[in-house]
Amino acid sequence: MCTQKIATTFGNRKKSTMPKLQELQDIVQQTRRDILRMVHKVNSGHPGGSLGCTEFMVALYNEIMELKDGFDMNGIGEDLFFLSNGHISPLFYSVLARKGYFPISELNTFRLINSRLQGHPATHEGLPGIRVASGSLGQGMSVAIGAALAKKLNQDKHLVYSLHGDGELQEGQNWEAIMYAAANKVDNLISTVDHNGQQIDGPTNKVLPMGDLAEKFRVFGWDVLEVKQGNDLKSVIDGLKEAKSRTGKGKPVCIIMDTIMGHGVDFMMYTHAWHGKAPNDDQLENALSQNPETLGDY
Amino acid sequence: MKKYIDQGKNDTRSGYGAGMTELGRSNPNVVALCADLVGSLKIEKFIEENPDRFFQIGIAEANMMGIAAGLTIGGKIPFTGTFANFSTGRVYDQIRQSIAYSDKNVKICASHAGLTLGEDGATHQILEDIGLMKMLPGMTVINTCDYNQTKAATLAIADHHGPVYLRFGRPKVANFTPVDQKFEIGKAILLNEGKDVTIVATGHLVWEALIAAENLEKEGISAEVINIHTIKPLDEAAVLKSVKKTGCIVTAEEHNYLGGLGESISGMLATQHPTPQEFVATKDTFGESGTPEQLMEKYGLNDKAIVKAVQRVLTRK
């Protein structure tokens, strides 16, 4: 339904297929500004996890994934990404818009009535780049597995990526999916866990300790690698490249990625307080001053 | 009055299995998923002929619904199979978010619906599934009445884009619809014309409605019988046309009266053509163990219950 709009904006995408690290860093910084301004404007949304996963998602879309021009739901002949922890939608929307999936100005409509940028990602309004609704937690890995199985049936060698919150792994459906993917050798799937140790009610270790997540994935039969500095762009890129090299070897691949919720804004870091809270005017000014404009605000 | 002949008792789930076998041969995009109930869903032949297009998920229905949603991304047409209880209530949020809200082309195929599951008892006898599924925007809800119709419906939903809930059952029941009858989603089938009362039935209750109509005729009551296999979208025109002639209606289904076919019809009639109505359905209760026949008798879901409901509704005309 939105192909015309995409066609006009996708011209910019080819230029940035091989950006240098500094160019990616500029996107990261601008994306952080987008996230902060989006949630501030509507006084709602989830800045903490969005800021924590910014390096990951910027790297994924701008350096790692093989993407076609334009958007079609089936995504045959390109890599796919599924965001399971849908509440970090501000990050997802900013990355998609700046990649050219829809006009950057549309970030102005986040969470407003009649917008395609719903509080949590949805396909219902036809926003290009989104392939399934998420927000009710724990469902994304199953969907990613299904898409990966479809790729195998279609003899499409491209990969499927997914992102999950660590708190989200408290949902039982994940473990059904984790068991299934290993047992059925879904080795064209790379699932990343945003290991920030925080959830709405507090640190995951207080709310419901989950033990050694890497080991849990391992004993379920996954190939696991750990990225210890999930807010360092180079570490994230190296980790994703390493994960990519481990696909096609009979095991699904998991990245346990340590991040800091609220990264890039000093007063939002090391706490769960900003999981689902927007900054006020003064806080926004402070936060933006820590992340100067790089590519131009929307 | 038209006579319907039982071509030989068979189960509706075998109709599903036969439909899947045919789809396996005719539509390369159709894939089947099952949560450890292959034998119950009668899909052994599909699996034998299309091993690459079958996914054994194990006892993990939530995962099955998500995987089905994902398989559509890539152009597949997934048919999920398990009991009706595990196809709906157990996985409601997965269906709601990953399938219905996301407009995924998944066919949720559910066997062992209702009381006729029998001896396993109320833990497995879902009587709320039609309501759960019809409340989801964009979901098509179908409840077939016999082997032939279930097979035809299985073929038809593969050609329909969008999420579908296809509900069928466990026991062997009369197989009376024509073997070559094309299944049209959303189109009611007029089985018998009558002038005194309209009986609209779905699923296993359609055959009971035909028996009831025969017995009513002996009492001099002319009953119009409609087989309404699609509960959503409802064939409003067919129901309206009939009640404008007869002036009263009985709805019959193997489901709670809350949320079922009868409720859909009463809601439609209330706004378009208020009509006296009686409900043959369970009355906001769970089921229990017993044989299918015993249960249908005890919970008032057979031909006798339909006759009584007709007698009641005639006094209210």
Coordinates of C-alpha atoms in Angstrom, one line a residue:
Chain A
M1 CA 0.0 0.0 0.0
C2 CA 2.9 2.4 0.5
T3 CA 5.2 1.4 -2.4
Q4 CA 5.2 4.8 -4.0
K5 CA 6.5 6.5 -0.9
I6 CA 9.2 4.0 -0.5
A7 CA 10.3 4.3 -4.1
T8 CA 10.9 8.0 -3.6
T9 CA 13.0 7.6 -0.5
F10 CA 15.0 4.5 -1.3
G11 CA 17.3 6.3 -3.7
N12 CA 19.5 7.3 -0.7
R13 CA 20.0 3.8 0.5
K14 CA 22.6 2.5 -2.0
K15 CA 25.1 5.2 -1.1
S16 CA 25.4 4.0 2.4
T17 CA 25.9 0.3 1.8
M18 CA 29.4 0.3 3.1
P19 CA 29.6 3.1 5.6
K20 CA 32.7 3.6 7.6
L21 CA 32.7 3.3 11.4
Q22 CA 32.4 7.0 11.9
E23 CA 29.4 7.2 9.5
L24 CA 27.7 4.5 11.5
Q25 CA 28.5 6.3 14.7
D26 CA 26.9 9.4 13.3
I27 CA 23.7 7.4 12.6
V28 CA 23.8 5.9 16.1
Q29 CA 24.0 9.4 17.7
Q30 CA 21.3 10.8 15.5
T31 CA 19.1 7.8 16.2
R32 CA 19.5 8.4 20.0
R33 CA 18.3 12.0 19.4
D34 CA 15.3 10.6 17.4
I35 CA 14.4 8.2 20.2
L36 CA 14.6 10.9 22.9
R37 CA 12.6 13.5 20.9
M38 CA 9.9 10.9 19.9
V39 CA 9.2 9.8 23.4
H40 CA 9.4 13.3 24.8
K41 CA 6.9 14.6 22.3
V42 CA 4.1 12.2 23.3
N43 CA 5.3 11.8 26.9
S44 CA 5.2 8.1 26.6
G45 CA 7.2 5.2 25.2
H46 CA 10.3 3.2 26.1
P47 CA 13.6 5.1 25.9
G48 CA 15.8 2.8 28.1
G49 CA 15.9 -0.3 26.0
S50 CA 15.8 1.7 22.8
L51 CA 19.0 3.6 23.7
G52 CA 20.6 0.4 24.9
C53 CA 20.2 -1.4 21.6
T54 CA 21.0 1.5 19.3
E55 CA 24.4 0.3 18.2
F56 CA 23.0 -3.1 17.5
M57 CA 20.2 -2.1 15.3
V58 CA 22.1 0.6 13.4
A59 CA 24.9 -1.9 12.7
L60 CA 22.4 -4.6 11.7
Y61 CA 20.5 -2.5 9.2
N62 CA 23.4 -0.5 7.8
E63 CA 26.3 -2.9 7.9
I64 CA 25.2 -6.5 8.4
M65 CA 21.9 -7.3 6.7
E66 CA 21.6 -7.9 2.9
L67 CA 18.5 -5.9 2.0
K68 CA 16.6 -5.4 -1.2
D69 CA 15.4 -1.9 -2.3
G70 CA 11.8 -1.3 -1.4
F71 CA 9.7 -3.5 0.9
D72 CA 7.6 -6.5 0.3
M73 CA 6.1 -8.6 3.0
N74 CA 7.5 -12.0 1.8
G75 CA 11.1 -10.7 1.8
I76 CA 12.4 -13.4 -0.5
G77 CA 16.0 -12.8 -1.5
E78 CA 16.9 -10.6 1.4
D79 CA 17.7 -10.9 5.1
L80 CA 14.9 -10.4 7.6
F81 CA 14.7 -9.0 11.1
F82 CA 12.1 -9.5 13.7
L83 CA 11.9 -7.3 16.8
S84 CA 10.4 -9.4 19.6
N85 CA 10.7 -6.8 22.4
G86 CA 8.4 -4.5 20.5
H87 CA 8.4 -1.8 23.1
I88 CA 11.7 -0.5 21.8
S89 CA 9.8 0.7 18.8
P90 CA 11.3 4.3 18.8
L91 CA 14.6 2.7 17.9
F92 CA 13.1 0.5 15.3
Y93 CA 11.2 3.3 13.6
S94 CA 14.2 5.7 13.6
V95 CA 16.5 3.0 12.0
L96 CA 13.9 2.1 9.4
A97 CA 13.1 5.7 8.5
R98 CA 16.8 6.6 8.2
K99 CA 17.4 3.5 6.1
G100 CA 14.7 4.8 3.8
Y101 CA 11.7 2.6 4.5
F102 CA 9.5 5.6 5.1
P103 CA 9.9 9.4 5.3
I104 CA 12.0 10.6 8.3
S105 CA 9.4 13.3 8.9
E106 CA 6.9 10.5 9.8
L107 CA 8.8 10.0 13.1
N108 CA 6.8 13.1 14.1
T109 CA 3.7 11.0 14.2
F110 CA 5.0 8.4 16.7
R111 CA 2.1 7.2 19.0
L112 CA -0.3 9.9 17.6
I113 CA -3.8 9.1 16.4
N114 CA -4.0 8.0 12.8
S115 CA -0.3 7.3 12.6
R116 CA 1.4 4.3 11.1
L117 CA 3.9 4.5 14.0
Q118 CA 1.9 2.7 16.6
G119 CA 3.1 2.5 20.2
H120 CA 4.3 -1.0 19.4
P121 CA 5.3 -2.2 15.9
A122 CA 2.4 -3.3 13.8
T123 CA 1.7 -4.3 10.2
H124 CA -2.0 -3.2 10.4
E125 CA -1.4 0.4 9.2
G126 CA 1.0 -0.8 6.4
L127 CA 4.2 0.7 7.8
P128 CA 7.0 -0.6 5.5
G129 CA 9.7 -2.6 7.2
I130 CA 7.4 -4.3 9.8
R131 CA 6.5 -7.9 9.1
V132 CA 4.7 -8.8 12.3
A133 CA 3.2 -7.1 15.3
S134 CA 5.1 -7.4 18.5
G135 CA 4.7 -5.9 22.0
S136 CA 3.0 -8.7 23.8
L137 CA 6.3 -10.4 24.7
G138 CA 7.7 -13.8 23.9
Q139 CA 6.3 -14.3 20.5
G140 CA 9.0 -13.0 18.1
M141 CA 11.4 -16.0 18.1
S142 CA 8.6 -18.4 17.0
V143 CA 7.8 -16.1 14.1
A144 CA 11.5 -15.7 13.2
I145 CA 11.8 -19.5 13.2
G146 CA 8.8 -19.8 10.9
A147 CA 10.3 -17.2 8.5
A148 CA 13.6 -19.1 8.6
L149 CA 11.8 -22.4 7.7
A150 CA 10.1 -20.6 4.8
K151 CA 13.5 -19.4 3.6
K152 CA 14.7 -23.0 3.6
L153 CA 11.6 -24.2 1.7
N154 CA 12.2 -21.4 -0.8
Q155 CA 15.9 -22.3 -1.1
D156 CA 16.6 -18.7 -0.1
K157 CA 20.1 -18.6 1.4
H158 CA 19.4 -15.3 3.3
L159 CA 19.3 -15.1 7.0
V160 CA 16.8 -14.3 9.7
Y161 CA 17.7 -12.1 12.7
S162 CA 15.7 -11.5 15.8
L163 CA 16.1 -9.4 18.9
H164 CA 14.8 -10.2 22.4
G165 CA 14.9 -8.6 25.8
D166 CA 16.5 -10.5 28.6
G167 CA 13.4 -10.0 30.8
E168 CA 11.3 -11.2 27.9
L169 CA 12.9 -14.6 28.2
Q170 CA 10.7 -15.1 31.3
E171 CA 7.9 -15.8 28.8
G172 CA 7.6 -19.6 28.4
Q173 CA 7.0 -19.5 24.6
N174 CA 10.6 -18.6 24.1
W175 CA 11.8 -21.9 25.5
E176 CA 9.4 -23.8 23.3
A177 CA 11.0 -21.9 20.4
I178 CA 14.6 -22.3 21.6
M179 CA 14.0 -26.1 22.0
Y180 CA 12.4 -26.3 18.5
A181 CA 15.1 -24.3 16.7
A182 CA 17.9 -26.5 18.0
A183 CA 16.1 -29.8 17.5
N184 CA 15.2 -28.9 13.9
K185 CA 18.6 -27.4 13.0
V186 CA 17.2 -23.9 12.1
D187 CA 20.7 -22.7 11.3
N188 CA 19.8 -19.7 9.3
L189 CA 18.6 -17.8 12.4
I190 CA 20.6 -15.4 14.6
S191 CA 18.7 -14.5 17.7
T192 CA 20.2 -11.7 19.9
V193 CA 19.4 -11.2 23.5
D194 CA 19.6 -7.7 24.8
H195 CA 21.2 -8.6 28.1
N196 CA 20.8 -5.3 30.1
G197 CA 19.7 -6.9 33.3
Q198 CA 16.8 -4.6 33.8
Q199 CA 13.0 -4.9 33.4
I200 CA 10.1 -2.7 34.4
D201 CA 9.9 -3.7 38.1
G202 CA 13.7 -3.7 38.6
P203 CA 16.8 -5.6 37.9
T204 CA 16.1 -9.0 36.4
N205 CA 18.1 -10.6 39.2
K206 CA 15.6 -9.3 41.7
V207 CA 12.4 -9.7 39.7
L208 CA 13.1 -13.2 38.4
P209 CA 16.7 -14.3 38.3
M210 CA 17.4 -16.3 35.1
G211 CA 20.8 -17.6 35.8
D212 CA 23.4 -18.1 33.1
L213 CA 21.5 -17.3 29.8
A214 CA 24.4 -18.2 27.6
E215 CA 24.7 -21.6 29.2
K216 CA 20.9 -22.1 29.0
F217 CA 21.0 -21.5 25.2
R218 CA 24.0 -23.8 24.9
V219 CA 22.5 -26.7 26.7
F220 CA 19.4 -26.3 24.6
G221 CA 21.6 -26.9 21.6
W222 CA 22.4 -23.4 20.2
D223 CA 25.7 -22.0 19.1
V224 CA 26.2 -19.1 21.5
L225 CA 28.5 -16.2 21.4
E226 CA 28.8 -13.3 23.8
V227 CA 29.3 -9.7 23.0
K228 CA 30.5 -8.1 26.2
Q229 CA 30.4 -4.5 24.9
G230 CA 27.0 -4.2 23.3
N231 CA 27.3 -0.4 23.2
D232 CA 30.6 -0.4 21.4
L233 CA 29.9 -0.3 17.7
K234 CA 32.9 -2.2 16.6
S235 CA 32.3 -5.0 19.2
V236 CA 28.7 -5.3 18.0
I237 CA 29.7 -5.5 14.3
D238 CA 32.5 -8.0 15.0
G239 CA 30.0 -10.1 17.0
L240 CA 27.4 -10.0 14.3
K241 CA 29.9 -10.9 11.6
E242 CA 31.2 -13.8 13.8
A243 CA 27.6 -15.0 14.3
K244 CA 27.0 -14.8 10.6
S245 CA 30.0 -17.0 9.9
R246 CA 28.6 -19.6 12.2
T247 CA 25.3 -20.0 10.4
G248 CA 24.6 -22.9 8.1
K249 CA 26.4 -25.3 10.4
G250 CA 23.4 -27.2 11.9
K251 CA 22.7 -25.0 14.9
P252 CA 20.8 -21.8 15.4
V253 CA 23.1 -19.0 16.6
C254 CA 22.5 -16.9 19.7
I255 CA 24.3 -13.7 20.7
I256 CA 24.1 -12.7 24.4
M257 CA 24.8 -9.0 24.1
D258 CA 25.6 -7.1 27.3
T259 CA 24.2 -3.6 27.0
I260 CA 23.4 -0.7 29.3
M261 CA 19.8 0.4 29.4
G262 CA 19.6 4.1 28.6
H263 CA 23.1 4.2 27.1
G264 CA 24.2 7.6 25.9
V265 CA 22.3 9.6 28.4
D266 CA 24.1 9.7 31.8
F267 CA 21.1 10.0 34.0
M268 CA 19.2 7.2 32.3
M269 CA 22.0 4.6 32.6
Y270 CA 22.4 1.8 35.2
T271 CA 18.8 1.9 36.2
H272 CA 15.4 0.5 35.2
A273 CA 13.8 3.9 35.9
W274 CA 13.8 4.9 32.2
H275 CA 12.4 1.6 30.9
G276 CA 9.1 3.1 30.1
K277 CA 9.3 6.8 31.0
A278 CA 9.7 9.9 28.9
P279 CA 12.0 12.8 29.8
N280 CA 10.5 16.2 30.6
D281 CA 11.6 19.4 28.8
D282 CA 14.7 20.0 31.0
Q283 CA 15.7 16.3 30.9
L284 CA 15.3 16.2 27.2
E285 CA 17.5 19.3 26.8
N286 CA 20.2 17.7 29.0
A287 CA 19.9 14.4 27.1
L288 CA 20.2 16.0 23.7
S289 CA 23.2 18.0 24.7
Q290 CA 25.0 14.7 25.4
N291 CA 24.1 13.6 21.8
P292 CA 24.7 16.5 19.4
E293 CA 23.0 16.5 16.0
T294 CA 24.9 14.6 13.3
L295 CA 22.6 14.0 10.3
G296 CA 19.9 16.5 11.0
D297 CA 16.8 16.1 13.3
Y298 CA 13.6 15.0 11.7
Chain B
M1 CA -39.6 -32.1 2.0
K2 CA -36.2 -33.0 0.7
K3 CA -34.7 -36.3 2.1
Y4 CA -31.0 -36.4 3.0
I5 CA -29.3 -39.7 3.0
D6 CA -26.4 -40.7 5.2
Q7 CA -23.7 -41.9 2.8
G8 CA -22.0 -43.7 5.7
K9 CA -20.9 -42.4 9.0
N10 CA -17.5 -40.8 9.0
D11 CA -15.7 -38.2 11.2
T12 CA -15.2 -34.6 10.1
R13 CA -11.5 -34.7 11.0
S14 CA -11.0 -37.4 8.4
G15 CA -12.6 -34.9 6.0
Y16 CA -9.8 -32.5 7.0
G17 CA -7.2 -35.2 6.5
A18 CA -8.6 -36.0 3.0
G19 CA -8.6 -32.3 2.2
M20 CA -5.0 -31.9 3.3
T21 CA -4.0 -34.9 1.1
E22 CA -5.5 -33.2 -1.9
L23 CA -4.0 -29.8 -1.1
G24 CA -0.6 -31.5 -0.7
R25 CA -0.9 -32.6 -4.3
S26 CA -2.4 -29.5 -5.7
N27 CA -0.9 -26.5 -3.9
P28 CA 2.8 -26.4 -3.3
N29 CA 2.6 -23.5 -0.9
V30 CA 0.4 -25.4 1.6
V31 CA 2.4 -26.6 4.7
A32 CA 1.1 -28.4 7.7
L33 CA 2.0 -28.0 11.4
C34 CA 0.9 -30.2 14.2
A35 CA 1.4 -30.2 18.0
D36 CA 1.8 -33.9 18.6
L37 CA -1.7 -35.0 17.4
V38 CA -1.0 -36.3 13.9
G39 CA -3.2 -39.3 14.3
S40 CA -6.1 -37.3 15.7
L41 CA -5.9 -34.8 12.8
K42 CA -5.7 -37.6 10.2
I43 CA -2.9 -36.0 8.3
E44 CA -0.6 -39.1 7.9
K45 CA -1.0 -39.2 4.1
F46 CA -0.1 -35.5 3.7
I47 CA 3.1 -36.1 5.8
E48 CA 4.0 -39.3 3.9
E49 CA 3.7 -37.5 0.5
N50 CA 5.1 -34.1 1.6
P51 CA 7.7 -34.7 4.4
D52 CA 9.4 -31.4 3.7
R53 CA 6.2 -29.5 4.1
F54 CA 5.2 -30.9 7.4
F55 CA 6.4 -29.5 10.7
Q56 CA 6.1 -31.5 13.9
I57 CA 6.2 -28.9 16.6
G58 CA 5.8 -31.1 19.7
I59 CA 3.5 -30.2 22.6
A60 CA 4.0 -26.4 22.2
E61 CA 1.0 -24.8 20.7
A62 CA 2.1 -21.2 21.3
N63 CA 5.3 -21.9 19.4
M64 CA 3.2 -23.5 16.6
M65 CA 1.1 -20.4 16.1
G66 CA 4.2 -18.2 16.0
I67 CA 6.0 -20.5 13.5
A68 CA 2.8 -20.6 11.4
A69 CA 2.7 -16.8 11.3
G70 CA 6.4 -16.7 10.3
L71 CA 5.9 -19.3 7.5
T72 CA 3.5 -16.9 5.8
I73 CA 6.4 -14.5 5.4
G74 CA 7.8 -16.2 2.4
G75 CA 4.5 -17.1 0.9
K76 CA 3.6 -20.3 2.6
I77 CA 0.0 -21.2 3.6
P78 CA 0.3 -22.9 7.0
F79 CA -2.4 -25.2 8.3
T80 CA -2.0 -25.7 12.1
G81 CA -3.6 -28.8 13.7
T82 CA -4.5 -29.7 17.2
F83 CA -7.6 -30.0 19.4
A84 CA -10.0 -27.0 19.4
N85 CA -9.1 -26.2 23.0
F86 CA -5.4 -26.0 22.3
S87 CA -6.0 -24.2 19.0
T88 CA -7.8 -21.3 20.6
G89 CA -8.0 -20.7 24.4
R90 CA -4.5 -21.9 25.0
V91 CA -2.9 -19.7 22.4
Y92 CA -5.3 -16.7 22.2
D93 CA -2.7 -14.0 22.5
Q94 CA -0.4 -15.6 20.0
I95 CA -3.3 -15.8 17.5
R96 CA -4.4 -12.3 18.4
Q97 CA -1.0 -10.5 17.9
S98 CA 1.1 -12.7 15.6
I99 CA -1.8 -13.9 13.3
A100 CA -5.0 -11.8 13.4
Y101 CA -3.6 -8.3 14.1
S102 CA -0.7 -9.0 11.8
D103 CA -3.1 -10.3 9.1
K104 CA -1.2 -13.5 8.5
N105 CA -2.6 -16.1 6.1
V106 CA -2.8 -18.9 8.7
K107 CA -5.4 -21.6 8.7
I108 CA -6.1 -22.7 12.3
C109 CA -7.7 -26.1 12.0
A110 CA -9.2 -27.5 15.1
S111 CA -10.4 -31.0 15.8
H112 CA -12.3 -32.4 18.8
A113 CA -14.4 -29.3 19.3
G114 CA -17.3 -29.3 21.7
L115 CA -18.9 -32.0 23.9
T116 CA -18.7 -34.8 21.3
L117 CA -15.0 -35.2 22.2
G118 CA -16.6 -37.3 24.9
E119 CA -14.9 -39.3 27.6
D120 CA -11.8 -37.0 28.0
G121 CA -14.1 -34.5 29.8
A122 CA -14.3 -30.8 30.2
T123 CA -10.6 -30.1 30.2
H124 CA -10.6 -30.9 26.5
Q125 CA -14.2 -30.0 25.5
I126 CA -14.1 -26.4 24.5
L127 CA -17.4 -24.7 24.2
E128 CA -16.1 -21.2 23.9
D129 CA -13.9 -21.3 20.9
I130 CA -16.3 -19.9 18.3
G131 CA -16.8 -16.8 20.5
L132 CA -13.1 -16.4 21.1
M133 CA -12.3 -16.6 17.4
K134 CA -15.2 -14.6 16.0
M135 CA -14.3 -11.6 18.3
L136 CA -10.9 -11.3 16.5
P137 CA -11.1 -8.7 13.7
G138 CA -10.5 -10.2 10.3
M139 CA -10.9 -13.8 11.4
T140 CA -13.1 -16.1 9.3
V141 CA -14.9 -18.7 11.5
I142 CA -16.1 -22.0 10.0
N143 CA -17.8 -25.0 11.6
T144 CA -18.4 -27.8 9.3
C145 CA -21.2 -30.4 9.6
D146 CA -19.9 -33.6 8.0
Y147 CA -17.0 -35.4 6.3
N148 CA -17.7 -34.0 2.8
Q149 CA -18.2 -30.5 3.9
T150 CA -15.0 -30.5 6.0
K151 CA -13.0 -31.7 3.1
A152 CA -14.5 -29.1 0.8
A153 CA -13.9 -26.4 3.4
T154 CA -10.3 -27.4 3.8
L155 CA -9.8 -27.0 0.1
A156 CA -11.6 -23.6 0.0
I157 CA -9.8 -21.9 2.8
A158 CA -6.4 -22.5 1.1
D159 CA -7.7 -20.2 -1.7
H160 CA -8.9 -17.5 0.7
H161 CA -6.3 -14.9 1.9
G162 CA -6.5 -14.2 5.6
P163 CA -6.7 -16.0 8.9
V164 CA -9.3 -18.7 9.2
Y165 CA -10.5 -20.8 12.1
L166 CA -11.8 -24.1 10.8
R167 CA -13.6 -26.1 13.6
F168 CA -14.6 -29.8 13.3
G169 CA -15.0 -32.8 15.6
R170 CA -14.0 -36.2 16.8
P171 CA -16.9 -38.7 16.4
K172 CA -18.2 -40.5 13.3
V173 CA -21.4 -38.7 12.2
A174 CA -23.8 -38.8 9.3
N175 CA -22.2 -37.8 6.0
F176 CA -25.0 -36.3 4.0
T177 CA -23.8 -33.3 2.0
P178 CA -23.2 -33.9 -1.7
V179 CA -19.6 -35.2 -2.3
D180 CA -19.1 -32.6 -5.0
Q181 CA -20.7 -29.6 -3.3
K182 CA -18.4 -26.6 -3.7
F183 CA -17.7 -24.8 -0.4
E184 CA -18.4 -21.1 -0.5
I185 CA -17.1 -19.2 2.5
G186 CA -19.8 -17.0 4.0
K187 CA -22.7 -18.6 2.0
A188 CA -25.4 -20.4 3.9
I189 CA -26.9 -23.5 2.4
L190 CA -30.7 -23.9 2.4
L191 CA -31.3 -27.6 3.1
N192 CA -35.1 -27.6 3.4
E193 CA -37.7 -24.9 2.6
G194 CA -40.4 -24.3 5.2
K195 CA -42.9 -21.7 6.3
D196 CA -43.5 -21.9 10.0
V197 CA -40.0 -21.7 11.6
T198 CA -36.4 -21.2 10.6
I199 CA -33.8 -23.6 12.0
V200 CA -30.3 -22.4 11.5
A201 CA -27.7 -25.0 12.6
T202 CA -23.9 -25.4 12.4
G203 CA -21.5 -28.3 12.8
H204 CA -22.8 -31.6 14.2
L205 CA -26.2 -30.0 14.9
V206 CA -27.1 -29.7 11.2
W207 CA -27.9 -33.4 10.9
E208 CA -29.9 -33.1 14.1
A209 CA -31.8 -30.2 12.6
L210 CA -32.8 -32.3 9.6
I211 CA -34.1 -35.1 11.9
A212 CA -36.0 -32.5 13.9
A213 CA -37.5 -31.0 10.8
E214 CA -38.8 -34.5 9.7
N215 CA -40.4 -35.0 13.1
L216 CA -41.9 -31.6 13.1
E217 CA -43.4 -32.2 9.7
K218 CA -45.3 -35.2 11.3
E219 CA -46.8 -32.6 13.7
G220 CA -47.8 -30.4 10.8
I221 CA -45.0 -27.9 11.4
S222 CA -43.1 -26.8 8.3
A223 CA -39.5 -26.0 9.2
E224 CA -37.0 -24.3 7.0
V225 CA -33.5 -25.7 7.7
I226 CA -30.3 -23.7 6.9
N227 CA -26.8 -25.1 7.2
I228 CA -24.7 -22.1 8.2
H229 CA -21.1 -23.5 8.1
T230 CA -19.6 -20.0 8.2
I231 CA -20.3 -18.1 11.4
K232 CA -18.2 -15.2 10.4
P233 CA -18.8 -13.5 8.0
L234 CA -22.4 -14.3 8.7
D235 CA -24.7 -14.8 5.7
E236 CA -27.1 -12.2 7.0
A237 CA -29.1 -12.1 3.8
A238 CA -30.0 -15.8 3.9
V239 CA -31.1 -15.6 7.6
L240 CA -33.1 -12.4 7.0
K241 CA -34.8 -13.8 3.9
S242 CA -35.9 -16.9 5.8
V243 CA -37.2 -15.2 9.0
K244 CA -39.1 -12.6 7.0
K245 CA -41.0 -15.6 5.7
T246 CA -41.3 -17.7 8.9
G247 CA -41.4 -15.1 11.6
C248 CA -39.3 -17.1 14.2
I249 CA -36.0 -18.8 14.5
V250 CA -34.1 -21.5 16.4
T251 CA -30.3 -21.6 16.3
A252 CA -28.5 -24.8 17.0
E253 CA -24.8 -25.3 17.8
E254 CA -22.4 -27.4 19.9
H255 CA -21.1 -24.4 21.8
N256 CA -22.0 -22.1 24.6
Y257 CA -25.0 -19.8 23.8
L258 CA -22.7 -16.9 24.9
G259 CA -20.4 -16.2 22.0
G260 CA -21.8 -18.6 19.5
L261 CA -23.7 -18.7 16.3
G262 CA -27.0 -17.9 18.0
E263 CA -25.6 -14.8 19.6
S264 CA -24.3 -13.6 16.2
I265 CA -27.7 -14.1 14.7
S266 CA -29.6 -12.5 17.5
G267 CA -27.3 -9.5 17.4
M268 CA -27.9 -9.1 13.7
L269 CA -31.7 -9.6 14.0
A270 CA -32.0 -7.2 16.9
T271 CA -30.9 -4.3 14.6
Q272 CA -32.3 -5.4 11.3
H273 CA -35.5 -7.5 11.9
P274 CA -36.3 -8.3 15.5
T275 CA -37.5 -11.9 15.6
P276 CA -38.4 -14.4 18.4
Q277 CA -35.4 -16.7 18.8
E278 CA -34.6 -19.8 20.9
F279 CA -31.1 -21.1 21.4
V280 CA -30.1 -24.8 21.2
A281 CA -26.6 -24.5 22.8
T282 CA -25.0 -25.1 26.1
K283 CA -26.1 -22.8 28.9
D284 CA -22.9 -21.2 30.2
T285 CA -21.6 -24.5 31.6
F286 CA -18.6 -26.8 31.2
G287 CA -19.0 -30.3 29.9
E288 CA -18.1 -33.6 31.6
S289 CA -17.1 -37.1 30.7
G290 CA -19.5 -39.4 28.9
T291 CA -20.3 -40.8 25.5
P292 CA -21.0 -38.2 22.8
E293 CA -24.6 -39.3 22.6
Q294 CA -25.1 -39.1 26.4
L295 CA -23.6 -35.7 26.5
M296 CA -25.6 -34.3 23.7
E297 CA -28.7 -35.6 25.3
K298 CA -27.9 -34.3 28.8
Y299 CA -26.9 -30.8 27.6
G300 CA -29.8 -30.5 25.2
L301 CA -28.0 -30.6 21.9
N302 CA -29.9 -33.1 19.7
D303 CA -33.0 -33.4 17.5
K304 CA -35.3 -33.6 20.5
A305 CA -33.9 -30.4 21.9
I306 CA -34.4 -28.7 18.6
V307 CA -38.1 -29.8 18.4
K308 CA -38.7 -28.5 21.9
A309 CA -37.1 -25.2 21.0
V310 CA -39.3 -24.9 17.9
Q311 CA -42.4 -25.6 20.0
R312 CA -41.3 -22.8 22.4
V313 CA -40.5 -20.3 19.7
L314 CA -43.8 -20.9 17.9
T315 CA -45.7 -19.7 21.0
R316 CA -43.8 -16.4 20.9
K317 CA -44.6 -15.5 17.2

